[in-house]
Structure formats: structure tokens, C-alpha cells
Amino acid sequence: MDAIEICDERFRTMVLPNAPLETLGQGYRWLEGPVWFADHDCLYVSDVPNDCILRWSEEGGVSSFRKPSGFANGHARDRQGRLIGCSHQHRCILRTELDGTLTVLASHYHGKRLNSPNDVVCKADGSIWFSDPPYGINTDYEGGKQQSELPPALYRLDPATGELAVVADDFEGPNGLAFSPDESILYVAESGRQFDPQPRQYIRRFRISGDNRLSDGAQFHKVLPGFADGLRVDEQGNVWSSAADGIHCISSDGELLGRILTPAPVANLTFGGRNRARLFICASHTLMAIYTNVRGCVRP
Ligand code: MG
């Protein structure tokens, strides 16, 4: 239980006293973008500066899935079971078809190149929502220095028509995003402006109307230490956020319920494994996992 910190009694039944925090692999540069494929019984995860996507399974451990990956970052899975990914280097959203070929779904908005899509989620109606901060084009380490052509923004893509719409643009650095179980709420991490000594950093909470417009967007929770990057929601509607000291579990009313403490800062996480109750953790250079007593929301 050393790894578990109970901040609110509600958290006590959400974790397991006898479940260890396990190391699944280590020695990576910066892990991000984990996504669980239940029918393949495996996890895909990006090592961004190493320009590769890794695959992990219980039987096979960690292997290389795609290298180079275009400095892939966030991932999700669409309603047809296809891998949807963010490419920093190619400044686009990519879909891996079931035969393994790649399709660019979005790379420009009004004729200008996207910055470096960071994280992505799929909605039940088939739309793909993603964040587009400039982090991947600010440095050669995470994708390659390139000129930004668009302000940071949050987008919704209709893959059937190719229509791309800005759903929010009052961000300095939109990052991880997750829907509430009924998709009435969208949580978005505002990670702030890179290299800013006092960046704006907190999780925002938007209401989603029936026609997919966002409203509100007020501060929902401020993660300390560090800041929120990747987010996931469990089936009860609690928000699980990455933080500098591990993973924080936050109730839907914004209260910190508890933490899972890790030896290194966490950039992203996802539920997977049996019954979606295992939490896979991108802890900087180490891939970790812990079984919990909650289940991830069915949508990634
Ligand atoms: Mg991110």
C-alpha cells in the first residue's frame, strides 16, 4: 500500500490493498499516449523522443510496433477498432487501418498546418476530438522544430466528411482530454505555454451540447505537484489525472480522492486489462501498471 495515498474515504474502496505497483518495462525516453486493445489483449504506447510506438502484452512483454512513428504521441481507438494517433513530426491525426495502412485524417485547418496534435479521444457518434498545442514543434527532441501556423486549439473532426472544427481556442496548451461516461462533459488538461515560468496549468471542464458545441470551460481542478497531462475517466465518472508524483483520482465534483504514487512523474495513463480495471501508467522512462477496484469508462 506504500504507493497508495487516501485523501478521501471514497478512495479506499477504489484501490486494492494487496495490488503491487508493477514495472512492465523501463529505459524509455518519454512514454505517452497509451491505449488498450482488449481483443488483442495488448497495450500500445508511444515513446515520443525515441520516435516509436511500443506494444506490450502479458505474454510477450514490450516489443516495437512502429518505428519511426512520426514522433507519435496520443492514441485512441475508434468505434471500428482502428488505432487513431497523433503525429508531432507530420503534424496530423493518423488512422491505422485494419490492414495496417495509414490514412491522414486531418493535417490542416483553413489551409494552415496544425501544430503538433498531442492527445485524442473518440466520441460515440464517431467524431474524433483532439488537442493541438505546439509542444512537438517547439523542440527537436519531441518531433522537430517547425514554425507554428495556428494558435493552440481543441478540434473536433468528423472522419466521415473530413470536416474539422475548432471547439475551443482559449488555451495556451491544450493536452489530455476525456469524456464523462454519458459524454455530457469534456475534461481537458490546460498544460500552459512551454518554457513559461508561470504557465496556466489546470484541468478544465466543458459542457457538451447535443450539437457538439462546448460551453463553460471553467477550472475544474488544479493538479499539484506538477500539472495534468493525460486524463482518463472511470465508469463512475471520476477523473484520473497524471501528475508529477503519480496519478491523482479526482471526483466529478473536483475533489481529490487519492493518489497512486510513482517513482517518476507521470505523463499519461489508461485503463485496460481484465474488465478494464488495470491502470497502465506512463511514468517518464518506465511503463508501470496496477490493478484497481474500479473500471475504466468503456470509451477511451
Ligand atoms: Mg499529452
PDB file of C-alpha atoms and ligand atoms in Angstrom:
ATOM      1  CA  MET A   1       0.000   0.000   0.000  1.00  0.00           C
ATOM      2  CA  ASP A   2       3.042   2.294   0.020  1.00  0.00           C
ATOM      3  CA  ALA A   3       2.038   3.526  -3.366  1.00  0.00           C
ATOM      4  CA  ILE A   4      -1.479   4.470  -2.282  1.00  0.00           C
ATOM      5  CA  GLU A   5      -2.478   7.675  -0.511  1.00  0.00           C
ATOM      6  CA  ILE A   6      -6.075   8.007   0.652  1.00  0.00           C
ATOM      7  CA  CYS A   7      -7.196  11.640   0.670  1.00  0.00           C
ATOM      8  CA  ASP A   8     -10.936  10.935   0.902  1.00  0.00           C
ATOM      9  CA  GLU A   9     -12.578   7.805   2.328  1.00  0.00           C
ATOM     10  CA  ARG A  10     -14.329   7.249  -1.005  1.00  0.00           C
ATOM     11  CA  PHE A  11     -10.949   6.273  -2.457  1.00  0.00           C
ATOM     12  CA  ARG A  12     -10.422   3.374  -0.021  1.00  0.00           C
ATOM     13  CA  THR A  13     -12.788   1.058  -1.893  1.00  0.00           C
ATOM     14  CA  MET A  14     -11.398   2.110  -5.281  1.00  0.00           C
ATOM     15  CA  VAL A  15      -7.935   0.651  -4.725  1.00  0.00           C
ATOM     16  CA  LEU A  16      -6.666  -2.751  -3.632  1.00  0.00           C
ATOM     17  CA  PRO A  17      -4.505  -3.143  -0.502  1.00  0.00           C
ATOM     18  CA  ASN A  18      -2.690  -6.155  -1.942  1.00  0.00           C
ATOM     19  CA  ALA A  19      -2.105  -5.000  -5.522  1.00  0.00           C
ATOM     20  CA  PRO A  20       1.515  -4.082  -6.223  1.00  0.00           C
ATOM     21  CA  LEU A  21       2.667  -1.263  -8.439  1.00  0.00           C
ATOM     22  CA  GLU A  22       4.386  -3.284 -11.169  1.00  0.00           C
ATOM     23  CA  THR A  23       7.116  -2.338 -13.624  1.00  0.00           C
ATOM     24  CA  LEU A  24       6.378  -3.701 -17.103  1.00  0.00           C
ATOM     25  CA  GLY A  25       9.352  -2.148 -18.900  1.00  0.00           C
ATOM     26  CA  GLN A  26      11.945   0.552 -18.452  1.00  0.00           C
ATOM     27  CA  GLY A  27      14.672   2.506 -20.189  1.00  0.00           C
ATOM     28  CA  TYR A  28      12.452   4.564 -22.484  1.00  0.00           C
ATOM     29  CA  ARG A  29      12.851   8.269 -23.183  1.00  0.00           C
ATOM     30  CA  TRP A  30       9.334   9.630 -22.519  1.00  0.00           C
ATOM     31  CA  LEU A  31       6.241   7.464 -22.553  1.00  0.00           C
ATOM     32  CA  GLU A  32       2.901   8.884 -23.663  1.00  0.00           C
ATOM     33  CA  GLY A  33      -0.309   8.001 -25.457  1.00  0.00           C
ATOM     34  CA  PRO A  34      -1.268   4.570 -24.031  1.00  0.00           C
ATOM     35  CA  VAL A  35      -4.300   2.782 -25.491  1.00  0.00           C
ATOM     36  CA  TRP A  36      -5.691  -0.657 -24.628  1.00  0.00           C
ATOM     37  CA  PHE A  37      -6.813  -3.129 -27.318  1.00  0.00           C
ATOM     38  CA  ALA A  38      -8.929  -5.654 -25.409  1.00  0.00           C
ATOM     39  CA  ASP A  39      -9.407  -8.055 -28.315  1.00  0.00           C
ATOM     40  CA  HIS A  40      -5.625  -8.186 -28.883  1.00  0.00           C
ATOM     41  CA  ASP A  41      -5.045  -8.268 -25.107  1.00  0.00           C
ATOM     42  CA  CYS A  42      -2.322  -5.670 -25.522  1.00  0.00           C
ATOM     43  CA  LEU A  43      -1.342  -2.077 -24.907  1.00  0.00           C
ATOM     44  CA  TYR A  44       0.089   0.352 -27.446  1.00  0.00           C
ATOM     45  CA  VAL A  45       2.135   3.236 -26.059  1.00  0.00           C
ATOM     46  CA  SER A  46       4.332   5.956 -27.544  1.00  0.00           C
ATOM     47  CA  ASP A  47       7.955   6.632 -26.663  1.00  0.00           C
ATOM     48  CA  VAL A  48       7.834  10.136 -28.118  1.00  0.00           C
ATOM     49  CA  PRO A  49      11.507  11.258 -28.266  1.00  0.00           C
ATOM     50  CA  ASN A  50      12.527   7.760 -29.388  1.00  0.00           C
ATOM     51  CA  ASP A  51      10.155   8.107 -32.367  1.00  0.00           C
ATOM     52  CA  CYS A  52       8.430   4.789 -31.816  1.00  0.00           C
ATOM     53  CA  ILE A  53       5.218   3.101 -30.752  1.00  0.00           C
ATOM     54  CA  LEU A  54       5.652   0.130 -28.427  1.00  0.00           C
ATOM     55  CA  ARG A  55       3.372  -2.833 -27.890  1.00  0.00           C
ATOM     56  CA  TRP A  56       3.025  -4.572 -24.538  1.00  0.00           C
ATOM     57  CA  SER A  57       1.299  -7.863 -23.743  1.00  0.00           C
ATOM     58  CA  GLU A  58       1.408 -10.098 -20.688  1.00  0.00           C
ATOM     59  CA  GLU A  59       2.931 -12.956 -22.671  1.00  0.00           C
ATOM     60  CA  GLY A  60       5.237 -11.025 -24.968  1.00  0.00           C
ATOM     61  CA  GLY A  61       6.322  -8.112 -22.803  1.00  0.00           C
ATOM     62  CA  VAL A  62       7.378  -4.961 -24.638  1.00  0.00           C
ATOM     63  CA  SER A  63       8.193  -5.005 -28.353  1.00  0.00           C
ATOM     64  CA  SER A  64       8.496  -2.401 -31.089  1.00  0.00           C
ATOM     65  CA  PHE A  65       5.254  -1.842 -33.004  1.00  0.00           C
ATOM     66  CA  ARG A  66       6.182   1.068 -35.296  1.00  0.00           C
ATOM     67  CA  LYS A  67       9.485   2.899 -35.736  1.00  0.00           C
ATOM     68  CA  PRO A  68       9.772   5.567 -36.945  1.00  0.00           C
ATOM     69  CA  SER A  69       6.365   6.653 -35.727  1.00  0.00           C
ATOM     70  CA  GLY A  70       6.409  10.290 -36.862  1.00  0.00           C
ATOM     71  CA  PHE A  71       7.025  11.108 -33.196  1.00  0.00           C
ATOM     72  CA  ALA A  72       3.643   9.697 -32.243  1.00  0.00           C
ATOM     73  CA  ASN A  73       2.027  10.924 -29.059  1.00  0.00           C
ATOM     74  CA  GLY A  74      -1.620  10.388 -28.007  1.00  0.00           C
ATOM     75  CA  HIS A  75      -3.743   7.434 -29.095  1.00  0.00           C
ATOM     76  CA  ALA A  76      -7.344   6.305 -29.048  1.00  0.00           C
ATOM     77  CA  ARG A  77      -9.407   3.614 -30.697  1.00  0.00           C
ATOM     78  CA  ASP A  78     -12.380   4.391 -32.906  1.00  0.00           C
ATOM     79  CA  ARG A  79     -15.757   2.643 -32.981  1.00  0.00           C
ATOM     80  CA  GLN A  80     -14.494   0.328 -35.743  1.00  0.00           C
ATOM     81  CA  GLY A  81     -11.491  -0.762 -33.669  1.00  0.00           C
ATOM     82  CA  ARG A  82      -8.895   1.229 -35.597  1.00  0.00           C
ATOM     83  CA  LEU A  83      -5.944   2.944 -33.952  1.00  0.00           C
ATOM     84  CA  ILE A  84      -6.194   6.745 -34.057  1.00  0.00           C
ATOM     85  CA  GLY A  85      -2.937   8.575 -33.346  1.00  0.00           C
ATOM     86  CA  CYS A  86      -1.307  11.991 -33.096  1.00  0.00           C
ATOM     87  CA  SER A  87       1.904  12.667 -35.021  1.00  0.00           C
ATOM     88  CA  HIS A  88       4.094  15.536 -33.838  1.00  0.00           C
ATOM     89  CA  GLN A  89       6.501  15.373 -36.762  1.00  0.00           C
ATOM     90  CA  HIS A  90       3.889  15.139 -39.505  1.00  0.00           C
ATOM     91  CA  ARG A  91       1.532  17.491 -37.635  1.00  0.00           C
ATOM     92  CA  CYS A  92      -1.522  15.345 -38.222  1.00  0.00           C
ATOM     93  CA  ILE A  93      -4.065  12.844 -36.978  1.00  0.00           C
ATOM     94  CA  LEU A  94      -3.458   9.376 -38.389  1.00  0.00           C
ATOM     95  CA  ARG A  95      -5.645   6.306 -38.594  1.00  0.00           C
ATOM     96  CA  THR A  96      -4.121   2.850 -38.814  1.00  0.00           C
ATOM     97  CA  GLU A  97      -6.486   0.810 -40.958  1.00  0.00           C
ATOM     98  CA  LEU A  98      -7.222  -2.794 -40.091  1.00  0.00           C
ATOM     99  CA  ASP A  99      -4.846  -3.892 -42.893  1.00  0.00           C
ATOM    100  CA  GLY A 100      -2.039  -1.778 -41.368  1.00  0.00           C
ATOM    101  CA  THR A 101      -2.015   1.055 -43.890  1.00  0.00           C
ATOM    102  CA  LEU A 102      -2.049   4.631 -42.652  1.00  0.00           C
ATOM    103  CA  THR A 103      -4.596   7.318 -43.505  1.00  0.00           C
ATOM    104  CA  VAL A 104      -4.106  11.008 -42.696  1.00  0.00           C
ATOM    105  CA  LEU A 105      -7.413  12.226 -41.274  1.00  0.00           C
ATOM    106  CA  ALA A 106      -6.501  15.858 -40.543  1.00  0.00           C
ATOM    107  CA  SER A 107      -3.370  17.933 -41.138  1.00  0.00           C
ATOM    108  CA  HIS A 108      -4.608  21.454 -41.959  1.00  0.00           C
ATOM    109  CA  TYR A 109      -7.222  23.890 -40.769  1.00  0.00           C
ATOM    110  CA  HIS A 110      -8.295  26.574 -43.251  1.00  0.00           C
ATOM    111  CA  GLY A 111      -5.169  25.871 -45.300  1.00  0.00           C
ATOM    112  CA  LYS A 112      -2.727  26.179 -42.388  1.00  0.00           C
ATOM    113  CA  ARG A 113      -0.813  23.316 -40.852  1.00  0.00           C
ATOM    114  CA  LEU A 114      -1.797  22.002 -37.446  1.00  0.00           C
ATOM    115  CA  ASN A 115       0.864  22.436 -34.739  1.00  0.00           C
ATOM    116  CA  SER A 116       1.546  19.014 -33.240  1.00  0.00           C
ATOM    117  CA  PRO A 117      -1.582  17.105 -32.203  1.00  0.00           C
ATOM    118  CA  ASN A 118      -0.991  15.850 -28.680  1.00  0.00           C
ATOM    119  CA  ASP A 119      -3.890  13.733 -27.467  1.00  0.00           C
ATOM    120  CA  VAL A 120      -7.088  12.342 -28.912  1.00  0.00           C
ATOM    121  CA  VAL A 121     -10.404  10.766 -27.912  1.00  0.00           C
ATOM    122  CA  CYS A 122     -13.254   9.249 -29.920  1.00  0.00           C
ATOM    123  CA  LYS A 123     -16.893  10.013 -29.200  1.00  0.00           C
ATOM    124  CA  ALA A 124     -19.762   7.540 -29.589  1.00  0.00           C
ATOM    125  CA  ASP A 125     -21.071   9.463 -32.620  1.00  0.00           C
ATOM    126  CA  GLY A 126     -17.817   8.673 -34.460  1.00  0.00           C
ATOM    127  CA  SER A 127     -16.298  12.141 -34.121  1.00  0.00           C
ATOM    128  CA  ILE A 128     -12.637  12.464 -33.142  1.00  0.00           C
ATOM    129  CA  TRP A 129     -11.625  15.193 -30.697  1.00  0.00           C
ATOM    130  CA  PHE A 130      -8.008  16.247 -30.293  1.00  0.00           C
ATOM    131  CA  SER A 131      -5.753  18.888 -28.766  1.00  0.00           C
ATOM    132  CA  ASP A 132      -3.221  20.817 -30.829  1.00  0.00           C
ATOM    133  CA  PRO A 133      -0.586  22.624 -28.745  1.00  0.00           C
ATOM    134  CA  PRO A 134       2.814  23.485 -30.269  1.00  0.00           C
ATOM    135  CA  TYR A 135       4.885  21.305 -27.868  1.00  0.00           C
ATOM    136  CA  GLY A 136       6.011  18.881 -30.576  1.00  0.00           C
ATOM    137  CA  ILE A 137       7.319  21.619 -32.883  1.00  0.00           C
ATOM    138  CA  ASN A 138       8.985  23.678 -30.155  1.00  0.00           C
ATOM    139  CA  THR A 139      11.957  21.310 -29.919  1.00  0.00           C
ATOM    140  CA  ASP A 140      13.889  18.802 -31.982  1.00  0.00           C
ATOM    141  CA  TYR A 141      13.554  16.322 -29.113  1.00  0.00           C
ATOM    142  CA  GLU A 142       9.852  15.602 -29.492  1.00  0.00           C
ATOM    143  CA  GLY A 143       9.281  15.969 -33.220  1.00  0.00           C
ATOM    144  CA  GLY A 144      11.407  18.673 -34.793  1.00  0.00           C
ATOM    145  CA  LYS A 145      11.452  22.459 -34.664  1.00  0.00           C
ATOM    146  CA  GLN A 146       8.972  23.913 -37.104  1.00  0.00           C
ATOM    147  CA  GLN A 147       7.072  27.151 -37.391  1.00  0.00           C
ATOM    148  CA  SER A 148       3.635  27.320 -35.822  1.00  0.00           C
ATOM    149  CA  GLU A 149       0.889  28.449 -38.196  1.00  0.00           C
ATOM    150  CA  LEU A 150      -2.152  28.213 -35.911  1.00  0.00           C
ATOM    151  CA  PRO A 151      -2.927  29.130 -32.294  1.00  0.00           C
ATOM    152  CA  PRO A 152      -3.275  26.277 -29.783  1.00  0.00           C
ATOM    153  CA  ALA A 153      -6.791  24.858 -30.016  1.00  0.00           C
ATOM    154  CA  LEU A 154      -9.106  21.958 -29.431  1.00  0.00           C
ATOM    155  CA  TYR A 155     -10.641  20.373 -32.536  1.00  0.00           C
ATOM    156  CA  ARG A 156     -13.474  18.077 -33.477  1.00  0.00           C
ATOM    157  CA  LEU A 157     -13.105  16.019 -36.630  1.00  0.00           C
ATOM    158  CA  ASP A 158     -15.890  14.245 -38.473  1.00  0.00           C
ATOM    159  CA  PRO A 159     -13.966  11.444 -40.192  1.00  0.00           C
ATOM    160  CA  ALA A 160     -16.942  10.681 -42.458  1.00  0.00           C
ATOM    161  CA  THR A 161     -16.919  14.118 -44.095  1.00  0.00           C
ATOM    162  CA  GLY A 162     -13.424  15.324 -43.174  1.00  0.00           C
ATOM    163  CA  GLU A 163     -14.968  18.417 -41.595  1.00  0.00           C
ATOM    164  CA  LEU A 164     -12.653  19.898 -38.986  1.00  0.00           C
ATOM    165  CA  ALA A 165     -13.986  22.415 -36.458  1.00  0.00           C
ATOM    166  CA  VAL A 166     -12.379  24.395 -33.646  1.00  0.00           C
ATOM    167  CA  VAL A 167     -14.401  23.693 -30.497  1.00  0.00           C
ATOM    168  CA  ALA A 168     -12.295  25.823 -28.121  1.00  0.00           C
ATOM    169  CA  ASP A 169      -9.361  28.141 -28.725  1.00  0.00           C
ATOM    170  CA  ASP A 170      -8.876  29.944 -25.395  1.00  0.00           C
ATOM    171  CA  PHE A 171      -5.988  27.657 -24.461  1.00  0.00           C
ATOM    172  CA  GLU A 172      -2.254  28.129 -24.007  1.00  0.00           C
ATOM    173  CA  GLY A 173      -1.543  24.402 -24.206  1.00  0.00           C
ATOM    174  CA  PRO A 174      -4.476  22.002 -24.526  1.00  0.00           C
ATOM    175  CA  ASN A 175      -3.277  18.500 -23.699  1.00  0.00           C
ATOM    176  CA  GLY A 176      -5.041  15.352 -22.443  1.00  0.00           C
ATOM    177  CA  LEU A 177      -8.799  15.074 -22.811  1.00  0.00           C
ATOM    178  CA  ALA A 178     -11.527  12.696 -21.657  1.00  0.00           C
ATOM    179  CA  PHE A 179     -15.322  12.472 -21.850  1.00  0.00           C
ATOM    180  CA  SER A 180     -17.574  11.778 -18.876  1.00  0.00           C
ATOM    181  CA  PRO A 181     -19.350   8.378 -19.169  1.00  0.00           C
ATOM    182  CA  ASP A 182     -22.503   9.963 -20.664  1.00  0.00           C
ATOM    183  CA  GLU A 183     -20.430  12.304 -22.878  1.00  0.00           C
ATOM    184  CA  SER A 184     -22.144  15.385 -21.464  1.00  0.00           C
ATOM    185  CA  ILE A 185     -18.813  16.669 -20.095  1.00  0.00           C
ATOM    186  CA  LEU A 186     -15.365  17.019 -21.656  1.00  0.00           C
ATOM    187  CA  TYR A 187     -12.366  17.368 -19.348  1.00  0.00           C
ATOM    188  CA  VAL A 188      -9.290  18.983 -20.901  1.00  0.00           C
ATOM    189  CA  ALA A 189      -5.865  19.489 -19.372  1.00  0.00           C
ATOM    190  CA  GLU A 190      -4.515  23.003 -19.850  1.00  0.00           C
ATOM    191  CA  SER A 191      -0.753  22.446 -19.608  1.00  0.00           C
ATOM    192  CA  GLY A 192       0.182  26.039 -20.325  1.00  0.00           C
ATOM    193  CA  ARG A 193       2.788  27.633 -22.516  1.00  0.00           C
ATOM    194  CA  GLN A 194       6.036  25.666 -22.710  1.00  0.00           C
ATOM    195  CA  PHE A 195       9.063  27.430 -21.167  1.00  0.00           C
ATOM    196  CA  ASP A 196       6.752  29.907 -19.402  1.00  0.00           C
ATOM    197  CA  PRO A 197       7.925  30.176 -15.755  1.00  0.00           C
ATOM    198  CA  GLN A 198       4.320  30.676 -14.618  1.00  0.00           C
ATOM    199  CA  PRO A 199       2.174  28.745 -17.069  1.00  0.00           C
ATOM    200  CA  ARG A 200      -1.592  28.394 -16.772  1.00  0.00           C
ATOM    201  CA  GLN A 201      -1.987  24.754 -15.673  1.00  0.00           C
ATOM    202  CA  TYR A 202      -5.226  23.076 -14.555  1.00  0.00           C
ATOM    203  CA  ILE A 203      -7.976  20.746 -15.718  1.00  0.00           C
ATOM    204  CA  ARG A 204     -10.929  22.467 -17.389  1.00  0.00           C
ATOM    205  CA  ARG A 205     -14.484  21.142 -17.508  1.00  0.00           C
ATOM    206  CA  PHE A 206     -16.655  21.830 -20.545  1.00  0.00           C
ATOM    207  CA  ARG A 207     -20.330  21.051 -21.090  1.00  0.00           C
ATOM    208  CA  ILE A 208     -21.154  19.481 -24.451  1.00  0.00           C
ATOM    209  CA  SER A 209     -24.437  20.351 -26.124  1.00  0.00           C
ATOM    210  CA  GLY A 210     -26.399  17.967 -28.328  1.00  0.00           C
ATOM    211  CA  ASP A 211     -24.916  19.596 -31.424  1.00  0.00           C
ATOM    212  CA  ASN A 212     -21.347  19.111 -30.112  1.00  0.00           C
ATOM    213  CA  ARG A 213     -20.710  22.690 -29.020  1.00  0.00           C
ATOM    214  CA  LEU A 214     -18.707  23.371 -25.856  1.00  0.00           C
ATOM    215  CA  SER A 215     -19.651  25.820 -23.115  1.00  0.00           C
ATOM    216  CA  ASP A 216     -18.433  26.724 -19.630  1.00  0.00           C
ATOM    217  CA  GLY A 217     -14.790  25.512 -19.578  1.00  0.00           C
ATOM    218  CA  ALA A 218     -14.135  26.718 -16.037  1.00  0.00           C
ATOM    219  CA  GLN A 219     -11.261  25.420 -13.930  1.00  0.00           C
ATOM    220  CA  PHE A 220     -12.273  22.008 -12.577  1.00  0.00           C
ATOM    221  CA  HIS A 221      -9.211  21.014 -10.565  1.00  0.00           C
ATOM    222  CA  LYS A 222      -5.610  22.101 -10.197  1.00  0.00           C
ATOM    223  CA  VAL A 223      -3.165  19.201 -10.054  1.00  0.00           C
ATOM    224  CA  LEU A 224      -0.219  19.638  -7.705  1.00  0.00           C
ATOM    225  CA  PRO A 225       2.637  18.837  -7.787  1.00  0.00           C
ATOM    226  CA  GLY A 226       3.270  19.219 -11.482  1.00  0.00           C
ATOM    227  CA  PHE A 227       0.312  19.530 -13.805  1.00  0.00           C
ATOM    228  CA  ALA A 228      -2.241  17.450 -15.659  1.00  0.00           C
ATOM    229  CA  ASP A 229      -1.170  15.917 -18.965  1.00  0.00           C
ATOM    230  CA  GLY A 230      -3.060  12.696 -19.770  1.00  0.00           C
ATOM    231  CA  LEU A 231      -6.547  12.073 -18.335  1.00  0.00           C
ATOM    232  CA  ARG A 232      -8.923   9.123 -18.093  1.00  0.00           C
ATOM    233  CA  VAL A 233     -12.403   8.737 -16.591  1.00  0.00           C
ATOM    234  CA  ASP A 234     -13.664   5.633 -14.777  1.00  0.00           C
ATOM    235  CA  GLU A 235     -17.181   4.262 -15.152  1.00  0.00           C
ATOM    236  CA  GLN A 236     -18.306   6.116 -12.009  1.00  0.00           C
ATOM    237  CA  GLY A 237     -17.261   9.410 -13.573  1.00  0.00           C
ATOM    238  CA  ASN A 238     -14.123  10.039 -11.503  1.00  0.00           C
ATOM    239  CA  VAL A 239     -11.217  11.681 -13.323  1.00  0.00           C
ATOM    240  CA  TRP A 240      -7.766  10.065 -13.151  1.00  0.00           C
ATOM    241  CA  SER A 241      -5.008  12.529 -13.963  1.00  0.00           C
ATOM    242  CA  SER A 242      -1.281  12.328 -14.458  1.00  0.00           C
ATOM    243  CA  ALA A 243       0.832  14.371 -12.007  1.00  0.00           C
ATOM    244  CA  ALA A 244       4.465  14.878 -11.052  1.00  0.00           C
ATOM    245  CA  ASP A 245       4.138  12.452  -8.125  1.00  0.00           C
ATOM    246  CA  GLY A 246       1.958   9.822  -9.802  1.00  0.00           C
ATOM    247  CA  ILE A 247      -1.751   9.599 -10.582  1.00  0.00           C
ATOM    248  CA  HIS A 248      -4.437  11.633  -8.870  1.00  0.00           C
ATOM    249  CA  CYS A 249      -8.047  10.479  -8.661  1.00  0.00           C
ATOM    250  CA  ILE A 250     -10.500  13.378  -8.661  1.00  0.00           C
ATOM    251  CA  SER A 251     -14.252  13.080  -8.081  1.00  0.00           C
ATOM    252  CA  SER A 252     -16.663  14.519 -10.633  1.00  0.00           C
ATOM    253  CA  ASP A 253     -17.207  17.441  -8.245  1.00  0.00           C
ATOM    254  CA  GLY A 254     -13.492  18.267  -8.367  1.00  0.00           C
ATOM    255  CA  GLU A 255     -12.345  16.818  -5.012  1.00  0.00           C
ATOM    256  CA  LEU A 256      -9.020  14.983  -4.771  1.00  0.00           C
ATOM    257  CA  LEU A 257      -9.898  11.450  -3.581  1.00  0.00           C
ATOM    258  CA  GLY A 258      -6.464   9.875  -3.535  1.00  0.00           C
ATOM    259  CA  ARG A 259      -3.179   9.291  -5.270  1.00  0.00           C
ATOM    260  CA  ILE A 260      -1.159   6.409  -6.651  1.00  0.00           C
ATOM    261  CA  LEU A 261       2.417   7.472  -6.076  1.00  0.00           C
ATOM    262  CA  THR A 262       5.096   6.550  -8.612  1.00  0.00           C
ATOM    263  CA  PRO A 263       8.899   6.852  -8.531  1.00  0.00           C
ATOM    264  CA  ALA A 264       8.876   9.266 -11.506  1.00  0.00           C
ATOM    265  CA  PRO A 265       6.479  11.839 -12.967  1.00  0.00           C
ATOM    266  CA  VAL A 266       3.539  10.503 -14.975  1.00  0.00           C
ATOM    267  CA  ALA A 267       2.590  11.863 -18.406  1.00  0.00           C
ATOM    268  CA  ASN A 268      -0.353   9.651 -19.240  1.00  0.00           C
ATOM    269  CA  LEU A 269      -2.373   6.599 -18.210  1.00  0.00           C
ATOM    270  CA  THR A 270      -5.133   4.300 -19.392  1.00  0.00           C
ATOM    271  CA  PHE A 271      -7.394   1.601 -18.056  1.00  0.00           C
ATOM    272  CA  GLY A 272      -7.092  -1.820 -19.618  1.00  0.00           C
ATOM    273  CA  GLY A 273      -6.552  -5.473 -18.898  1.00  0.00           C
ATOM    274  CA  ARG A 274      -9.223  -7.737 -17.469  1.00  0.00           C
ATOM    275  CA  ASN A 275     -12.500  -5.790 -17.070  1.00  0.00           C
ATOM    276  CA  ARG A 276     -10.618  -2.505 -17.731  1.00  0.00           C
ATOM    277  CA  ALA A 277      -9.618  -2.488 -14.058  1.00  0.00           C
ATOM    278  CA  ARG A 278      -5.857  -2.371 -14.548  1.00  0.00           C
ATOM    279  CA  LEU A 279      -4.282   1.053 -14.741  1.00  0.00           C
ATOM    280  CA  PHE A 280      -1.352   1.350 -17.179  1.00  0.00           C
ATOM    281  CA  ILE A 281       0.956   4.199 -16.289  1.00  0.00           C
ATOM    282  CA  CYS A 282       3.461   6.141 -18.408  1.00  0.00           C
ATOM    283  CA  ALA A 283       5.878   7.074 -15.619  1.00  0.00           C
ATOM    284  CA  SER A 284       8.513   9.001 -17.585  1.00  0.00           C
ATOM    285  CA  HIS A 285      11.058   6.319 -18.564  1.00  0.00           C
ATOM    286  CA  THR A 286       9.143   3.386 -17.047  1.00  0.00           C
ATOM    287  CA  LEU A 287       5.953   1.588 -18.027  1.00  0.00           C
ATOM    288  CA  MET A 288       4.052   0.624 -14.878  1.00  0.00           C
ATOM    289  CA  ALA A 289       0.697  -0.941 -14.001  1.00  0.00           C
ATOM    290  CA  ILE A 290      -1.514  -1.507 -11.000  1.00  0.00           C
ATOM    291  CA  TYR A 291      -4.799  -3.340 -10.563  1.00  0.00           C
ATOM    292  CA  THR A 292      -7.590  -1.199  -9.098  1.00  0.00           C
ATOM    293  CA  ASN A 293     -11.123  -1.785  -7.852  1.00  0.00           C
ATOM    294  CA  VAL A 294     -12.697   0.478 -10.460  1.00  0.00           C
ATOM    295  CA  ARG A 295     -13.253   0.029 -14.169  1.00  0.00           C
ATOM    296  CA  GLY A 296     -12.322   2.459 -16.865  1.00  0.00           C
ATOM    297  CA  CYS A 297     -15.097   4.107 -18.800  1.00  0.00           C
ATOM    298  CA  VAL A 298     -15.805   1.997 -21.885  1.00  0.00           C
ATOM    299  CA  ARG A 299     -14.779   4.789 -24.235  1.00  0.00           C
ATOM    300  CA  PRO A 300     -11.061   5.542 -24.231  1.00  0.00           C
TER     301      PRO A 300
HETATM  302 MG    MG B   1      -0.120  14.742 -23.595  1.00  0.00          MG
END
